[in-house]
Amino acid sequence: VIARGLGCGWQLISSPSFSYVWDTEVFPFPIGAGPSRTVFVGDVPVKIGGQFWYYLSQPDPLGPEWQLRLQIQPVLPRPW
């Protein structure tokens, strides 16, 4: 995960998912990033963001060319 704080709760995030396809010996390499922001829903901080990914290579003709990832996750305090 690569993240850059932009201020006022905004971040620019890049967190690609890498995999290797053993059958075709292709490494589908994604590039991309997207914005994220931490907001409060009641008393709970929630991180909301989206990322767009483009795959430079696909393992087969039916493999993904791009991906849109939307995330909504609560921010939990550290237990220590």
mmCIF file of N, CA and C in Angstrom:
data_model
loop_
_atom_site.group_PDB
_atom_site.id
_atom_site.type_symbol
_atom_site.label_atom_id
_atom_site.label_comp_id
_atom_site.label_asym_id
_atom_site.label_seq_id
_atom_site.Cartn_x
_atom_site.Cartn_y
_atom_site.Cartn_z
ATOM 1 N N VAL A 1 0.852 -1.182 0.000
ATOM 2 C CA VAL A 1 0.000 0.000 0.000
ATOM 3 C C VAL A 1 0.889 1.234 0.000
ATOM 4 N N ILE A 2 0.581 2.128 -0.913
ATOM 5 C CA ILE A 2 1.261 3.420 -0.969
ATOM 6 C C ILE A 2 0.185 4.481 -0.761
ATOM 7 N N ALA A 3 0.395 5.345 0.211
ATOM 8 C CA ALA A 3 -0.599 6.374 0.518
ATOM 9 C C ALA A 3 0.092 7.713 0.719
ATOM 10 N N ARG A 4 -0.548 8.763 0.254
ATOM 11 C CA ARG A 4 -0.026 10.117 0.411
ATOM 12 C C ARG A 4 -1.136 10.986 0.979
ATOM 13 N N GLY A 5 -0.890 11.552 2.152
ATOM 14 C CA GLY A 5 -1.875 12.419 2.782
ATOM 15 C C GLY A 5 -1.972 13.749 2.056
ATOM 16 N N LEU A 6 -3.191 14.198 1.772
ATOM 17 C CA LEU A 6 -3.408 15.451 1.056
ATOM 18 C C LEU A 6 -4.013 16.532 1.942
ATOM 19 N N GLY A 7 -4.320 16.196 3.194
ATOM 20 C CA GLY A 7 -4.911 17.153 4.119
ATOM 21 C C GLY A 7 -6.433 17.070 4.145
ATOM 22 N N CYS A 8 -7.040 17.554 5.214
ATOM 23 C CA CYS A 8 -8.500 17.566 5.415
ATOM 24 C C CYS A 8 -9.105 16.175 5.322
ATOM 25 N N GLY A 9 -8.358 15.132 5.701
ATOM 26 C CA GLY A 9 -8.866 13.765 5.684
ATOM 27 C C GLY A 9 -8.735 13.054 4.343
ATOM 28 N N TRP A 10 -8.210 13.705 3.307
ATOM 29 C CA TRP A 10 -8.056 13.113 1.981
ATOM 30 C C TRP A 10 -6.712 12.418 1.829
ATOM 31 N N GLN A 11 -6.689 11.328 1.084
ATOM 32 C CA GLN A 11 -5.467 10.602 0.759
ATOM 33 C C GLN A 11 -5.515 10.164 -0.699
ATOM 34 N N LEU A 12 -4.337 9.979 -1.284
ATOM 35 C CA LEU A 12 -4.206 9.342 -2.581
ATOM 36 C C LEU A 12 -3.584 7.981 -2.327
ATOM 37 N N ILE A 13 -4.280 6.892 -2.707
ATOM 38 C CA ILE A 13 -3.876 5.542 -2.329
ATOM 39 C C ILE A 13 -3.666 4.675 -3.564
ATOM 40 N N SER A 14 -2.649 3.834 -3.470
ATOM 41 C CA SER A 14 -2.406 2.811 -4.488
ATOM 42 C C SER A 14 -2.112 1.506 -3.755
ATOM 43 N N SER A 15 -3.007 0.524 -3.902
ATOM 44 C CA SER A 15 -2.816 -0.770 -3.238
ATOM 45 C C SER A 15 -3.164 -1.897 -4.216
ATOM 46 N N PRO A 16 -2.247 -2.199 -5.133
ATOM 47 C CA PRO A 16 -2.541 -3.216 -6.151
ATOM 48 C C PRO A 16 -2.543 -4.633 -5.581
ATOM 49 N N SER A 17 -3.295 -5.497 -6.254
ATOM 50 C CA SER A 17 -3.321 -6.919 -5.918
ATOM 51 C C SER A 17 -2.542 -7.667 -6.997
ATOM 52 N N PHE A 18 -1.424 -8.253 -6.630
ATOM 53 C CA PHE A 18 -0.585 -8.962 -7.589
ATOM 54 C C PHE A 18 -0.864 -10.459 -7.528
ATOM 55 N N SER A 19 -0.774 -11.098 -8.674
ATOM 56 C CA SER A 19 -0.947 -12.550 -8.743
ATOM 57 C C SER A 19 -0.143 -13.064 -9.933
ATOM 58 N N TYR A 20 0.074 -14.362 -9.962
ATOM 59 C CA TYR A 20 0.786 -15.008 -11.067
ATOM 60 C C TYR A 20 -0.053 -16.183 -11.544
ATOM 61 N N VAL A 21 -0.279 -16.274 -12.834
ATOM 62 C CA VAL A 21 -1.085 -17.344 -13.406
ATOM 63 C C VAL A 21 -0.138 -18.437 -13.882
ATOM 64 N N TRP A 22 -0.098 -19.556 -13.164
ATOM 65 C CA TRP A 22 0.860 -20.628 -13.459
ATOM 66 C C TRP A 22 0.578 -21.319 -14.788
ATOM 67 N N ASP A 23 -0.694 -21.439 -15.162
ATOM 68 C CA ASP A 23 -1.031 -22.137 -16.411
ATOM 69 C C ASP A 23 -0.486 -21.417 -17.647
ATOM 70 N N THR A 24 -0.623 -20.096 -17.676
ATOM 71 C CA THR A 24 -0.196 -19.329 -18.845
ATOM 72 C C THR A 24 1.147 -18.636 -18.641
ATOM 73 N N GLU A 25 1.683 -18.713 -17.425
ATOM 74 C CA GLU A 25 2.956 -18.070 -17.066
ATOM 75 C C GLU A 25 2.948 -16.571 -17.374
ATOM 76 N N VAL A 26 1.833 -15.940 -17.032
ATOM 77 C CA VAL A 26 1.675 -14.506 -17.238
ATOM 78 C C VAL A 26 1.497 -13.832 -15.884
ATOM 79 N N PHE A 27 2.127 -12.693 -15.739
ATOM 80 C CA PHE A 27 2.010 -11.887 -14.526
ATOM 81 C C PHE A 27 1.140 -10.666 -14.854
ATOM 82 N N PRO A 28 -0.175 -10.722 -14.543
ATOM 83 C CA PRO A 28 -1.044 -9.584 -14.849
ATOM 84 C C PRO A 28 -0.712 -8.411 -13.924
ATOM 85 N N PHE A 29 -0.003 -7.427 -14.439
ATOM 86 C CA PHE A 29 0.507 -6.325 -13.641
ATOM 87 C C PHE A 29 -0.453 -5.132 -13.692
ATOM 88 N N PRO A 30 -1.097 -4.776 -12.563
ATOM 89 C CA PRO A 30 -2.014 -3.639 -12.548
ATOM 90 C C PRO A 30 -1.305 -2.337 -12.176
ATOM 91 N N ILE A 31 -1.711 -1.242 -12.795
ATOM 92 C CA ILE A 31 -1.260 0.086 -12.385
ATOM 93 C C ILE A 31 -2.498 0.935 -12.128
ATOM 94 N N GLY A 32 -2.430 1.780 -11.126
ATOM 95 C CA GLY A 32 -3.564 2.644 -10.832
ATOM 96 C C GLY A 32 -3.533 3.178 -9.419
ATOM 97 N N ALA A 33 -4.496 4.019 -9.113
ATOM 98 C CA ALA A 33 -4.604 4.648 -7.795
ATOM 99 C C ALA A 33 -5.984 5.289 -7.692
ATOM 100 N N GLY A 34 -6.240 5.925 -6.562
ATOM 101 C CA GLY A 34 -7.511 6.619 -6.383
ATOM 102 C C GLY A 34 -7.572 7.387 -5.083
ATOM 103 N N PRO A 35 -8.588 8.233 -4.936
ATOM 104 C CA PRO A 35 -8.736 9.037 -3.725
ATOM 105 C C PRO A 35 -9.443 8.271 -2.613
ATOM 106 N N SER A 36 -9.208 8.725 -1.399
ATOM 107 C CA SER A 36 -9.834 8.155 -0.216
ATOM 108 C C SER A 36 -10.021 9.280 0.795
ATOM 109 N N ARG A 37 -11.054 9.172 1.610
ATOM 110 C CA ARG A 37 -11.285 10.180 2.630
ATOM 111 C C ARG A 37 -11.853 9.535 3.875
ATOM 112 N N THR A 38 -11.440 10.028 5.016
ATOM 113 C CA THR A 38 -11.960 9.569 6.294
ATOM 114 C C THR A 38 -13.024 10.565 6.760
ATOM 115 N N VAL A 39 -14.227 10.041 7.003
ATOM 116 C CA VAL A 39 -15.345 10.863 7.463
ATOM 117 C C VAL A 39 -15.935 10.213 8.714
ATOM 118 N N PHE A 40 -16.731 10.961 9.443
ATOM 119 C CA PHE A 40 -17.392 10.429 10.628
ATOM 120 C C PHE A 40 -18.845 10.105 10.303
ATOM 121 N N VAL A 41 -19.257 8.896 10.650
ATOM 122 C CA VAL A 41 -20.651 8.481 10.574
ATOM 123 C C VAL A 41 -21.090 8.319 12.020
ATOM 124 N N GLY A 42 -21.737 9.335 12.540
ATOM 125 C CA GLY A 42 -22.027 9.371 13.975
ATOM 126 C C GLY A 42 -20.719 9.619 14.706
ATOM 127 N N ASP A 43 -20.349 8.693 15.607
ATOM 128 C CA ASP A 43 -19.087 8.803 16.338
ATOM 129 C C ASP A 43 -18.007 7.903 15.747
ATOM 130 N N VAL A 44 -18.316 7.171 14.690
ATOM 131 C CA VAL A 44 -17.381 6.187 14.121
ATOM 132 C C VAL A 44 -16.692 6.771 12.887
ATOM 133 N N PRO A 45 -15.339 6.815 12.889
ATOM 134 C CA PRO A 45 -14.651 7.232 11.672
ATOM 135 C C PRO A 45 -14.712 6.110 10.624
ATOM 136 N N VAL A 46 -15.015 6.493 9.375
ATOM 137 C CA VAL A 46 -15.147 5.538 8.275
ATOM 138 C C VAL A 46 -14.297 6.036 7.111
ATOM 139 N N LYS A 47 -13.535 5.122 6.534
ATOM 140 C CA LYS A 47 -12.704 5.450 5.382
ATOM 141 C C LYS A 47 -13.441 5.043 4.112
ATOM 142 N N ILE A 48 -13.664 5.989 3.202
ATOM 143 C CA ILE A 48 -14.387 5.749 1.960
ATOM 144 C C ILE A 48 -13.462 6.107 0.805
ATOM 145 N N GLY A 49 -13.346 5.209 -0.166
ATOM 146 C CA GLY A 49 -12.454 5.486 -1.280
ATOM 147 C C GLY A 49 -12.753 4.657 -2.505
ATOM 148 N N GLY A 50 -12.085 5.000 -3.570
ATOM 149 C CA GLY A 50 -12.214 4.268 -4.816
ATOM 150 C C GLY A 50 -10.888 4.266 -5.552
ATOM 151 N N GLN A 51 -10.628 3.203 -6.302
ATOM 152 C CA GLN A 51 -9.396 3.096 -7.071
ATOM 153 C C GLN A 51 -9.719 2.535 -8.447
ATOM 154 N N PHE A 52 -9.003 3.010 -9.457
ATOM 155 C CA PHE A 52 -9.144 2.496 -10.812
ATOM 156 C C PHE A 52 -7.830 1.821 -11.193
ATOM 157 N N TRP A 53 -7.924 0.608 -11.741
ATOM 158 C CA TRP A 53 -6.747 -0.179 -12.122
ATOM 159 C C TRP A 53 -6.814 -0.567 -13.587
ATOM 160 N N TYR A 54 -5.672 -0.467 -14.262
ATOM 161 C CA TYR A 54 -5.538 -0.941 -15.640
ATOM 162 C C TYR A 54 -4.470 -2.030 -15.635
ATOM 163 N N TYR A 55 -4.781 -3.167 -16.255
ATOM 164 C CA TYR A 55 -3.835 -4.285 -16.308
ATOM 165 C C TYR A 55 -2.995 -4.187 -17.575
ATOM 166 N N LEU A 56 -1.676 -4.133 -17.429
ATOM 167 C CA LEU A 56 -0.779 -4.039 -18.578
ATOM 168 C C LEU A 56 -0.773 -5.311 -19.407
ATOM 169 N N SER A 57 -1.002 -6.457 -18.778
ATOM 170 C CA SER A 57 -1.088 -7.726 -19.507
ATOM 171 C C SER A 57 -2.193 -8.567 -18.878
ATOM 172 N N GLN A 58 -2.829 -9.398 -19.703
ATOM 173 C CA GLN A 58 -3.894 -10.274 -19.240
ATOM 174 C C GLN A 58 -3.473 -11.723 -19.465
ATOM 175 N N PRO A 59 -3.860 -12.637 -18.571
ATOM 176 C CA PRO A 59 -3.467 -14.037 -18.714
ATOM 177 C C PRO A 59 -4.130 -14.731 -19.900
ATOM 178 N N ASP A 60 -5.299 -14.257 -20.322
ATOM 179 C CA ASP A 60 -5.997 -14.849 -21.470
ATOM 180 C C ASP A 60 -6.934 -13.797 -22.051
ATOM 181 N N PRO A 61 -7.534 -14.047 -23.223
ATOM 182 C CA PRO A 61 -8.425 -13.047 -23.826
ATOM 183 C C PRO A 61 -9.625 -12.665 -22.956
ATOM 184 N N LEU A 62 -10.035 -13.534 -22.049
ATOM 185 C CA LEU A 62 -11.161 -13.231 -21.168
ATOM 186 C C LEU A 62 -10.725 -12.616 -19.846
ATOM 187 N N GLY A 63 -9.427 -12.382 -19.675
ATOM 188 C CA GLY A 63 -8.917 -11.790 -18.439
ATOM 189 C C GLY A 63 -9.305 -10.319 -18.325
ATOM 190 N N PRO A 64 -9.189 -9.746 -17.131
ATOM 191 C CA PRO A 64 -9.609 -8.354 -16.936
ATOM 192 C C PRO A 64 -8.658 -7.375 -17.615
ATOM 193 N N GLU A 65 -9.229 -6.331 -18.198
ATOM 194 C CA GLU A 65 -8.430 -5.235 -18.748
ATOM 195 C C GLU A 65 -8.340 -4.095 -17.743
ATOM 196 N N TRP A 66 -9.373 -3.940 -16.916
ATOM 197 C CA TRP A 66 -9.394 -2.888 -15.916
ATOM 198 C C TRP A 66 -10.228 -3.346 -14.727
ATOM 199 N N GLN A 67 -10.120 -2.584 -13.637
ATOM 200 C CA GLN A 67 -10.852 -2.898 -12.417
ATOM 201 C C GLN A 67 -11.198 -1.604 -11.708
ATOM 202 N N LEU A 68 -12.389 -1.534 -11.168
ATOM 203 C CA LEU A 68 -12.819 -0.419 -10.344
ATOM 204 C C LEU A 68 -13.076 -0.966 -8.949
ATOM 205 N N ARG A 69 -12.379 -0.430 -7.964
ATOM 206 C CA ARG A 69 -12.481 -0.920 -6.597
ATOM 207 C C ARG A 69 -13.059 0.175 -5.704
ATOM 208 N N LEU A 70 -14.162 -0.121 -5.024
ATOM 209 C CA LEU A 70 -14.769 0.796 -4.066
ATOM 210 C C LEU A 70 -14.616 0.201 -2.676
ATOM 211 N N GLN A 71 -14.212 1.024 -1.713
ATOM 212 C CA GLN A 71 -13.972 0.536 -0.351
ATOM 213 C C GLN A 71 -14.698 1.413 0.658
ATOM 214 N N ILE A 72 -15.332 0.754 1.613
ATOM 215 C CA ILE A 72 -15.922 1.417 2.772
ATOM 216 C C ILE A 72 -15.513 0.585 3.977
ATOM 217 N N GLN A 73 -14.751 1.186 4.886
ATOM 218 C CA GLN A 73 -14.257 0.419 6.034
ATOM 219 C C GLN A 73 -14.221 1.291 7.285
ATOM 220 N N PRO A 74 -14.671 0.736 8.411
ATOM 221 C CA PRO A 74 -14.571 1.473 9.672
ATOM 222 C C PRO A 74 -13.122 1.556 10.129
ATOM 223 N N VAL A 75 -12.788 2.638 10.760
ATOM 224 C CA VAL A 75 -11.446 2.813 11.302
ATOM 225 C C VAL A 75 -11.521 2.491 12.789
ATOM 226 N N LEU A 76 -10.861 1.402 13.182
ATOM 227 C CA LEU A 76 -10.913 0.938 14.563
ATOM 228 C C LEU A 76 -9.715 1.454 15.344
ATOM 229 N N PRO A 77 -9.901 1.767 16.627
ATOM 230 C CA PRO A 77 -8.761 2.221 17.437
ATOM 231 C C PRO A 77 -7.810 1.059 17.711
ATOM 232 N N ARG A 78 -6.564 1.388 17.954
ATOM 233 C CA ARG A 78 -5.585 0.366 18.324
ATOM 234 C C ARG A 78 -5.946 -0.253 19.666
ATOM 235 N N PRO A 79 -5.773 -1.577 19.797
ATOM 236 C CA PRO A 79 -6.149 -2.215 21.060
ATOM 237 C C PRO A 79 -5.131 -1.977 22.178
ATOM 238 N N TRP A 80 -4.004 -1.388 21.930
ATOM 239 C CA TRP A 80 -3.000 -1.159 22.977
ATOM 240 C C TRP A 80 -2.858 0.288 23.298
#
